[in-house]
Amino acid sequence: GPIPLTLQGAGYGTMFGQVDVLAVRAPNRRDVLMDVDVPSLNVMLPDTSARTVQSLQPMQGLRLGSRKGSGVFETLPTRRRGKRSTAETTEPPSQVRLNVNFGKEVKVAREGLLEVTLTGHPQIVLTDSTSVTGQLQLLRGFLDIEGKRFEIEQGTVSFVGNDPTNPQADVTATWTAPDGTVVYAEFSGPLRNG
């Protein structure tokens, strides 16, 4: 069934689909490199725009690590509280690098208001913070603007700047009036406040 979609503890909807992940440890033995292939995915956004922080309880018995070729589980070191050694403070934080490949069956929808199928190849770097680069192309879809269903003609979403939750969007959509007049709507700017 659908699983919750959260970012920094805030709920953004639910999703289900197929995700294939290949992860390897980087040559420096600290970082993790991941190829994430997403041939199909459905993301359902909530009907409301309110974002509440998810309550998280401490997880009992959680161990982070990986299995060696022999099947032996190797626990990853965790951050220790207290005084850090000089070596720890001069080393950059470890990274998880994700190269994501969205197929042509990736859909984002909000019931009756928005449905868009997209593709693209964003890159995500997780350290103490999250950074996203790359671009998504909008293949088809619609959005409701004041009760009128506009068909998406073309669009791109570009991840630039420091806030991956507010990418740059450039979208052209059309609505055909009952008399045959075609109305064009263009949006350009940061997604949340363009």
PDB file of C-alpha atoms in Angstrom:
ATOM      1  CA  GLY A   1       0.000   0.000   0.000  1.00  0.00           C
ATOM      2  CA  PRO A   2       0.967   3.680  -0.070  1.00  0.00           C
ATOM      3  CA  ILE A   3       3.744   4.871   2.237  1.00  0.00           C
ATOM      4  CA  PRO A   4       4.041   8.361   3.797  1.00  0.00           C
ATOM      5  CA  LEU A   5       6.185  10.958   2.022  1.00  0.00           C
ATOM      6  CA  THR A   6       7.986  13.223   4.480  1.00  0.00           C
ATOM      7  CA  LEU A   7      10.763  15.809   4.279  1.00  0.00           C
ATOM      8  CA  GLN A   8      12.427  17.066   7.448  1.00  0.00           C
ATOM      9  CA  GLY A   9       9.592  15.601   9.507  1.00  0.00           C
ATOM     10  CA  ALA A  10       6.752  17.311   7.602  1.00  0.00           C
ATOM     11  CA  GLY A  11       4.191  15.182   5.776  1.00  0.00           C
ATOM     12  CA  TYR A  12       3.799  15.858   2.038  1.00  0.00           C
ATOM     13  CA  GLY A  13       1.438  13.045   1.041  1.00  0.00           C
ATOM     14  CA  THR A  14       1.706   9.358   0.198  1.00  0.00           C
ATOM     15  CA  MET A  15       3.374   7.387  -2.568  1.00  0.00           C
ATOM     16  CA  PHE A  16       3.585   3.946  -4.126  1.00  0.00           C
ATOM     17  CA  GLY A  17       5.393   2.488  -7.130  1.00  0.00           C
ATOM     18  CA  GLN A  18       8.616   0.773  -8.135  1.00  0.00           C
ATOM     19  CA  VAL A  19      12.006   2.004  -6.948  1.00  0.00           C
ATOM     20  CA  ASP A  20      15.243   0.105  -7.657  1.00  0.00           C
ATOM     21  CA  VAL A  21      18.321   1.120  -5.663  1.00  0.00           C
ATOM     22  CA  LEU A  22      21.964   0.163  -6.128  1.00  0.00           C
ATOM     23  CA  ALA A  23      24.212   1.453  -3.347  1.00  0.00           C
ATOM     24  CA  VAL A  24      27.999   1.184  -3.089  1.00  0.00           C
ATOM     25  CA  ARG A  25      30.514   2.608  -0.670  1.00  0.00           C
ATOM     26  CA  ALA A  26      32.674   5.325  -2.240  1.00  0.00           C
ATOM     27  CA  PRO A  27      36.442   4.799  -2.568  1.00  0.00           C
ATOM     28  CA  ASN A  28      36.991   7.016   0.501  1.00  0.00           C
ATOM     29  CA  ARG A  29      35.069   4.366   2.553  1.00  0.00           C
ATOM     30  CA  ARG A  30      32.966   7.103   4.210  1.00  0.00           C
ATOM     31  CA  ASP A  31      30.495   8.176   1.539  1.00  0.00           C
ATOM     32  CA  VAL A  32      27.726   6.156  -0.102  1.00  0.00           C
ATOM     33  CA  LEU A  33      26.903   6.407  -3.797  1.00  0.00           C
ATOM     34  CA  MET A  34      23.415   5.372  -4.883  1.00  0.00           C
ATOM     35  CA  ASP A  35      21.774   4.939  -8.271  1.00  0.00           C
ATOM     36  CA  VAL A  36      18.006   5.177  -7.841  1.00  0.00           C
ATOM     37  CA  ASP A  37      15.912   4.037 -10.811  1.00  0.00           C
ATOM     38  CA  VAL A  38      12.219   4.966 -10.567  1.00  0.00           C
ATOM     39  CA  PRO A  39      10.357   3.516 -13.563  1.00  0.00           C
ATOM     40  CA  SER A  40       6.943   4.141 -11.997  1.00  0.00           C
ATOM     41  CA  LEU A  41       5.773   6.126  -8.996  1.00  0.00           C
ATOM     42  CA  ASN A  42       2.488   7.706  -7.900  1.00  0.00           C
ATOM     43  CA  VAL A  43       2.622  10.561  -5.397  1.00  0.00           C
ATOM     44  CA  MET A  44      -0.668  11.716  -3.904  1.00  0.00           C
ATOM     45  CA  LEU A  45      -0.555  15.140  -2.280  1.00  0.00           C
ATOM     46  CA  PRO A  46      -2.977  15.883   0.574  1.00  0.00           C
ATOM     47  CA  ASP A  47      -6.127  17.923  -0.078  1.00  0.00           C
ATOM     48  CA  THR A  48      -4.895  20.637   2.282  1.00  0.00           C
ATOM     49  CA  SER A  49      -1.662  22.586   2.079  1.00  0.00           C
ATOM     50  CA  ALA A  50      -0.983  22.503   5.840  1.00  0.00           C
ATOM     51  CA  ARG A  51       2.346  20.932   6.685  1.00  0.00           C
ATOM     52  CA  THR A  52       2.585  19.532  10.186  1.00  0.00           C
ATOM     53  CA  VAL A  53       5.719  18.005  11.612  1.00  0.00           C
ATOM     54  CA  GLN A  54       5.563  14.242  11.977  1.00  0.00           C
ATOM     55  CA  SER A  55       5.965  13.056  15.563  1.00  0.00           C
ATOM     56  CA  LEU A  56       8.903  10.700  15.851  1.00  0.00           C
ATOM     57  CA  GLN A  57       9.462   8.320  18.719  1.00  0.00           C
ATOM     58  CA  PRO A  58      12.920   6.885  19.419  1.00  0.00           C
ATOM     59  CA  MET A  59      13.338   3.620  17.527  1.00  0.00           C
ATOM     60  CA  GLN A  60      14.306   0.734  19.765  1.00  0.00           C
ATOM     61  CA  GLY A  61      16.912  -1.732  18.541  1.00  0.00           C
ATOM     62  CA  LEU A  62      17.789   0.256  15.401  1.00  0.00           C
ATOM     63  CA  ARG A  63      21.181  -0.556  13.890  1.00  0.00           C
ATOM     64  CA  LEU A  64      22.571   1.144  10.792  1.00  0.00           C
ATOM     65  CA  GLY A  65      25.042  -0.742   8.666  1.00  0.00           C
ATOM     66  CA  SER A  66      25.563  -3.054   5.735  1.00  0.00           C
ATOM     67  CA  ARG A  67      26.189  -6.706   5.030  1.00  0.00           C
ATOM     68  CA  LYS A  68      29.582  -7.754   3.706  1.00  0.00           C
ATOM     69  CA  GLY A  69      29.870 -10.279   0.893  1.00  0.00           C
ATOM     70  CA  SER A  70      30.234 -12.983   3.550  1.00  0.00           C
ATOM     71  CA  GLY A  71      26.874 -11.949   5.055  1.00  0.00           C
ATOM     72  CA  VAL A  72      28.427 -10.414   8.196  1.00  0.00           C
ATOM     73  CA  PHE A  73      26.593  -7.243   9.330  1.00  0.00           C
ATOM     74  CA  GLU A  74      28.942  -4.279   9.875  1.00  0.00           C
ATOM     75  CA  THR A  75      27.482  -1.468  11.992  1.00  0.00           C
ATOM     76  CA  LEU A  76      28.147   2.071  10.770  1.00  0.00           C
ATOM     77  CA  PRO A  77      29.641   4.448  13.336  1.00  0.00           C
ATOM     78  CA  THR A  78      27.121   6.860  14.856  1.00  0.00           C
ATOM     79  CA  ARG A  79      27.698  10.426  15.980  1.00  0.00           C
ATOM     80  CA  ARG A  80      28.825  10.614  19.545  1.00  0.00           C
ATOM     81  CA  ARG A  81      27.784  13.429  21.840  1.00  0.00           C
ATOM     82  CA  GLY A  82      30.378  15.310  23.771  1.00  0.00           C
ATOM     83  CA  LYS A  83      33.875  16.449  22.890  1.00  0.00           C
ATOM     84  CA  ARG A  84      35.096  15.639  19.382  1.00  0.00           C
ATOM     85  CA  SER A  85      38.651  14.852  18.510  1.00  0.00           C
ATOM     86  CA  THR A  86      40.606  17.153  16.180  1.00  0.00           C
ATOM     87  CA  ALA A  87      40.408  14.554  13.392  1.00  0.00           C
ATOM     88  CA  GLU A  88      36.611  14.487  13.612  1.00  0.00           C
ATOM     89  CA  THR A  89      36.255  18.275  13.417  1.00  0.00           C
ATOM     90  CA  THR A  90      38.522  18.713  10.373  1.00  0.00           C
ATOM     91  CA  GLU A  91      36.960  15.950   8.270  1.00  0.00           C
ATOM     92  CA  PRO A  92      34.004  16.945   6.119  1.00  0.00           C
ATOM     93  CA  PRO A  93      30.735  15.187   6.982  1.00  0.00           C
ATOM     94  CA  SER A  94      30.083  11.921   5.191  1.00  0.00           C
ATOM     95  CA  GLN A  95      27.742  12.094   2.220  1.00  0.00           C
ATOM     96  CA  VAL A  96      25.058  10.019   0.582  1.00  0.00           C
ATOM     97  CA  ARG A  97      24.898  10.868  -3.136  1.00  0.00           C
ATOM     98  CA  LEU A  98      21.789   9.808  -5.036  1.00  0.00           C
ATOM     99  CA  ASN A  99      21.599   9.868  -8.818  1.00  0.00           C
ATOM    100  CA  VAL A 100      17.887   9.531  -9.518  1.00  0.00           C
ATOM    101  CA  ASN A 101      16.445   8.434 -12.848  1.00  0.00           C
ATOM    102  CA  PHE A 102      12.686   9.028 -13.114  1.00  0.00           C
ATOM    103  CA  GLY A 103      11.038   6.971 -15.855  1.00  0.00           C
ATOM    104  CA  LYS A 104       8.031   8.107 -17.881  1.00  0.00           C
ATOM    105  CA  GLU A 105       5.423   6.717 -15.480  1.00  0.00           C
ATOM    106  CA  VAL A 106       6.037   9.039 -12.526  1.00  0.00           C
ATOM    107  CA  LYS A 107       2.903  10.946 -11.540  1.00  0.00           C
ATOM    108  CA  VAL A 108       2.169  13.609  -8.909  1.00  0.00           C
ATOM    109  CA  ALA A 109      -1.495  14.306  -8.185  1.00  0.00           C
ATOM    110  CA  ARG A 110      -3.859  16.151  -5.872  1.00  0.00           C
ATOM    111  CA  GLU A 111      -7.425  14.884  -6.308  1.00  0.00           C
ATOM    112  CA  GLY A 112      -9.228  16.995  -8.924  1.00  0.00           C
ATOM    113  CA  LEU A 113      -6.759  19.892  -8.706  1.00  0.00           C
ATOM    114  CA  LEU A 114      -3.495  18.655 -10.183  1.00  0.00           C
ATOM    115  CA  GLU A 115      -2.098  15.704 -12.061  1.00  0.00           C
ATOM    116  CA  VAL A 116       1.275  15.767 -13.783  1.00  0.00           C
ATOM    117  CA  THR A 117       3.453  13.052 -15.296  1.00  0.00           C
ATOM    118  CA  LEU A 118       7.149  13.895 -15.248  1.00  0.00           C
ATOM    119  CA  THR A 119      10.605  12.555 -15.963  1.00  0.00           C
ATOM    120  CA  GLY A 120      14.124  13.706 -15.146  1.00  0.00           C
ATOM    121  CA  HIS A 121      17.452  13.010 -13.514  1.00  0.00           C
ATOM    122  CA  PRO A 122      17.944  14.997 -10.291  1.00  0.00           C
ATOM    123  CA  GLN A 123      20.994  14.518  -8.083  1.00  0.00           C
ATOM    124  CA  ILE A 124      20.556  14.607  -4.308  1.00  0.00           C
ATOM    125  CA  VAL A 125      23.363  15.000  -1.765  1.00  0.00           C
ATOM    126  CA  LEU A 126      22.589  14.232   1.875  1.00  0.00           C
ATOM    127  CA  THR A 127      25.010  15.490   4.523  1.00  0.00           C
ATOM    128  CA  ASP A 128      24.104  17.644   7.508  1.00  0.00           C
ATOM    129  CA  SER A 129      21.703  19.248   5.019  1.00  0.00           C
ATOM    130  CA  THR A 130      20.038  18.266   1.752  1.00  0.00           C
ATOM    131  CA  SER A 131      20.939  19.686  -1.645  1.00  0.00           C
ATOM    132  CA  VAL A 132      19.239  18.880  -4.940  1.00  0.00           C
ATOM    133  CA  THR A 133      20.412  19.757  -8.454  1.00  0.00           C
ATOM    134  CA  GLY A 134      19.061  18.838 -11.853  1.00  0.00           C
ATOM    135  CA  GLN A 135      15.814  19.248 -13.671  1.00  0.00           C
ATOM    136  CA  LEU A 136      12.443  17.557 -14.157  1.00  0.00           C
ATOM    137  CA  GLN A 137      10.467  17.739 -17.391  1.00  0.00           C
ATOM    138  CA  LEU A 138       6.667  17.801 -17.244  1.00  0.00           C
ATOM    139  CA  LEU A 139       5.378  15.394 -19.904  1.00  0.00           C
ATOM    140  CA  ARG A 140       1.609  15.827 -19.585  1.00  0.00           C
ATOM    141  CA  GLY A 141      -1.056  16.646 -17.077  1.00  0.00           C
ATOM    142  CA  PHE A 142      -3.515  19.257 -15.898  1.00  0.00           C
ATOM    143  CA  LEU A 143      -4.038  21.747 -13.132  1.00  0.00           C
ATOM    144  CA  ASP A 144      -7.193  23.444 -11.921  1.00  0.00           C
ATOM    145  CA  ILE A 145      -7.069  27.237 -11.938  1.00  0.00           C
ATOM    146  CA  GLU A 146     -10.202  28.799 -10.432  1.00  0.00           C
ATOM    147  CA  GLY A 147     -12.391  25.894 -11.546  1.00  0.00           C
ATOM    148  CA  LYS A 148     -10.981  25.694 -15.076  1.00  0.00           C
ATOM    149  CA  ARG A 149      -8.952  22.659 -16.133  1.00  0.00           C
ATOM    150  CA  PHE A 150      -5.743  23.822 -17.799  1.00  0.00           C
ATOM    151  CA  GLU A 151      -3.808  21.210 -19.792  1.00  0.00           C
ATOM    152  CA  ILE A 152      -0.039  21.387 -19.296  1.00  0.00           C
ATOM    153  CA  GLU A 153       1.629  22.042 -22.658  1.00  0.00           C
ATOM    154  CA  GLN A 154       5.212  22.065 -21.428  1.00  0.00           C
ATOM    155  CA  GLY A 155       7.134  22.605 -18.245  1.00  0.00           C
ATOM    156  CA  THR A 156      10.361  22.205 -16.360  1.00  0.00           C
ATOM    157  CA  VAL A 157      11.204  22.208 -12.680  1.00  0.00           C
ATOM    158  CA  SER A 158      14.826  23.158 -11.938  1.00  0.00           C
ATOM    159  CA  PHE A 159      16.476  22.654  -8.571  1.00  0.00           C
ATOM    160  CA  VAL A 160      18.558  25.749  -7.928  1.00  0.00           C
ATOM    161  CA  GLY A 161      19.394  27.597  -4.751  1.00  0.00           C
ATOM    162  CA  ASN A 162      19.468  26.378  -1.171  1.00  0.00           C
ATOM    163  CA  ASP A 163      15.861  25.230  -0.714  1.00  0.00           C
ATOM    164  CA  PRO A 164      15.071  21.942  -2.491  1.00  0.00           C
ATOM    165  CA  THR A 165      11.396  22.308  -1.502  1.00  0.00           C
ATOM    166  CA  ASN A 166      11.048  25.520  -3.553  1.00  0.00           C
ATOM    167  CA  PRO A 167      12.492  24.818  -7.031  1.00  0.00           C
ATOM    168  CA  GLN A 168      12.297  27.106 -10.068  1.00  0.00           C
ATOM    169  CA  ALA A 169       9.285  26.209 -12.250  1.00  0.00           C
ATOM    170  CA  ASP A 170       8.550  27.224 -15.837  1.00  0.00           C
ATOM    171  CA  VAL A 171       5.173  25.930 -17.011  1.00  0.00           C
ATOM    172  CA  THR A 172       2.849  26.720 -19.906  1.00  0.00           C
ATOM    173  CA  ALA A 173      -0.754  25.476 -19.748  1.00  0.00           C
ATOM    174  CA  THR A 174      -3.849  26.052 -21.892  1.00  0.00           C
ATOM    175  CA  TRP A 175      -7.615  26.118 -21.405  1.00  0.00           C
ATOM    176  CA  THR A 176     -10.084  26.117 -24.267  1.00  0.00           C
ATOM    177  CA  ALA A 177     -13.167  28.238 -23.603  1.00  0.00           C
ATOM    178  CA  PRO A 178     -16.617  27.032 -24.744  1.00  0.00           C
ATOM    179  CA  ASP A 179     -16.425  29.443 -27.722  1.00  0.00           C
ATOM    180  CA  GLY A 180     -13.117  27.875 -28.861  1.00  0.00           C
ATOM    181  CA  THR A 181     -10.841  30.635 -27.572  1.00  0.00           C
ATOM    182  CA  VAL A 182      -7.575  29.232 -26.235  1.00  0.00           C
ATOM    183  CA  VAL A 183      -6.290  30.832 -23.034  1.00  0.00           C
ATOM    184  CA  TYR A 184      -2.596  30.446 -22.208  1.00  0.00           C
ATOM    185  CA  ALA A 185      -1.282  30.575 -18.660  1.00  0.00           C
ATOM    186  CA  GLU A 186       2.449  30.824 -18.004  1.00  0.00           C
ATOM    187  CA  PHE A 187       4.122  30.422 -14.646  1.00  0.00           C
ATOM    188  CA  SER A 188       7.778  31.234 -14.098  1.00  0.00           C
ATOM    189  CA  GLY A 189       9.552  31.533 -10.784  1.00  0.00           C
ATOM    190  CA  PRO A 190      10.041  29.759  -7.481  1.00  0.00           C
ATOM    191  CA  LEU A 191       7.310  27.124  -7.149  1.00  0.00           C
ATOM    192  CA  ARG A 192       5.927  28.376  -3.837  1.00  0.00           C
ATOM    193  CA  ASN A 193       5.953  32.102  -4.546  1.00  0.00           C
ATOM    194  CA  GLY A 194       6.562  32.656  -8.293  1.00  0.00           C
TER     195      GLY A 194
END
